[in-house]
């Protein structure tokens, strides 16, 4: 995360992969996935922090920062 955006904005992974979200911005952000069948809120990430998520389900998942409207990404997880 930098410049008020997830980078990359499209992430491709396989079931079992670990995603790492790093906040390289000067502001706090969060990582929220609220998709039917899978949702998680990784909480607030202060500048310089990182958090991880191991994906356990295939599908397309929309990621958003509820702190900053319009900050979105998509994760596509393949079996």
PDB file of N, CA and C in Angstrom, residues 21 44 47 50:
ATOM      1  N   UNK A  21       0.538  -8.018   3.077  1.00  0.00           N
ATOM      2  CA  UNK A  21       0.106  -6.646   2.833  1.00  0.00           C
ATOM      3  C   UNK A  21       1.022  -5.728   3.634  1.00  0.00           C
ATOM      4  N   UNK A  44      -6.497  -2.486  11.381  1.00  0.00           N
ATOM      5  CA  UNK A  44      -5.740  -1.280  11.036  1.00  0.00           C
ATOM      6  C   UNK A  44      -4.256  -1.610  10.910  1.00  0.00           C
ATOM      7  N   UNK A  47       1.502   2.981   9.366  1.00  0.00           N
ATOM      8  CA  UNK A  47       2.592   3.112   8.400  1.00  0.00           C
ATOM      9  C   UNK A  47       3.798   2.257   8.812  1.00  0.00           C
ATOM     10  N   UNK A  50       3.090  -4.510   8.486  1.00  0.00           N
ATOM     11  CA  UNK A  50       2.629  -5.479   7.498  1.00  0.00           C
ATOM     12  C   UNK A  50       1.773  -6.524   8.194  1.00  0.00           C
TER      13      UNK A  50
END
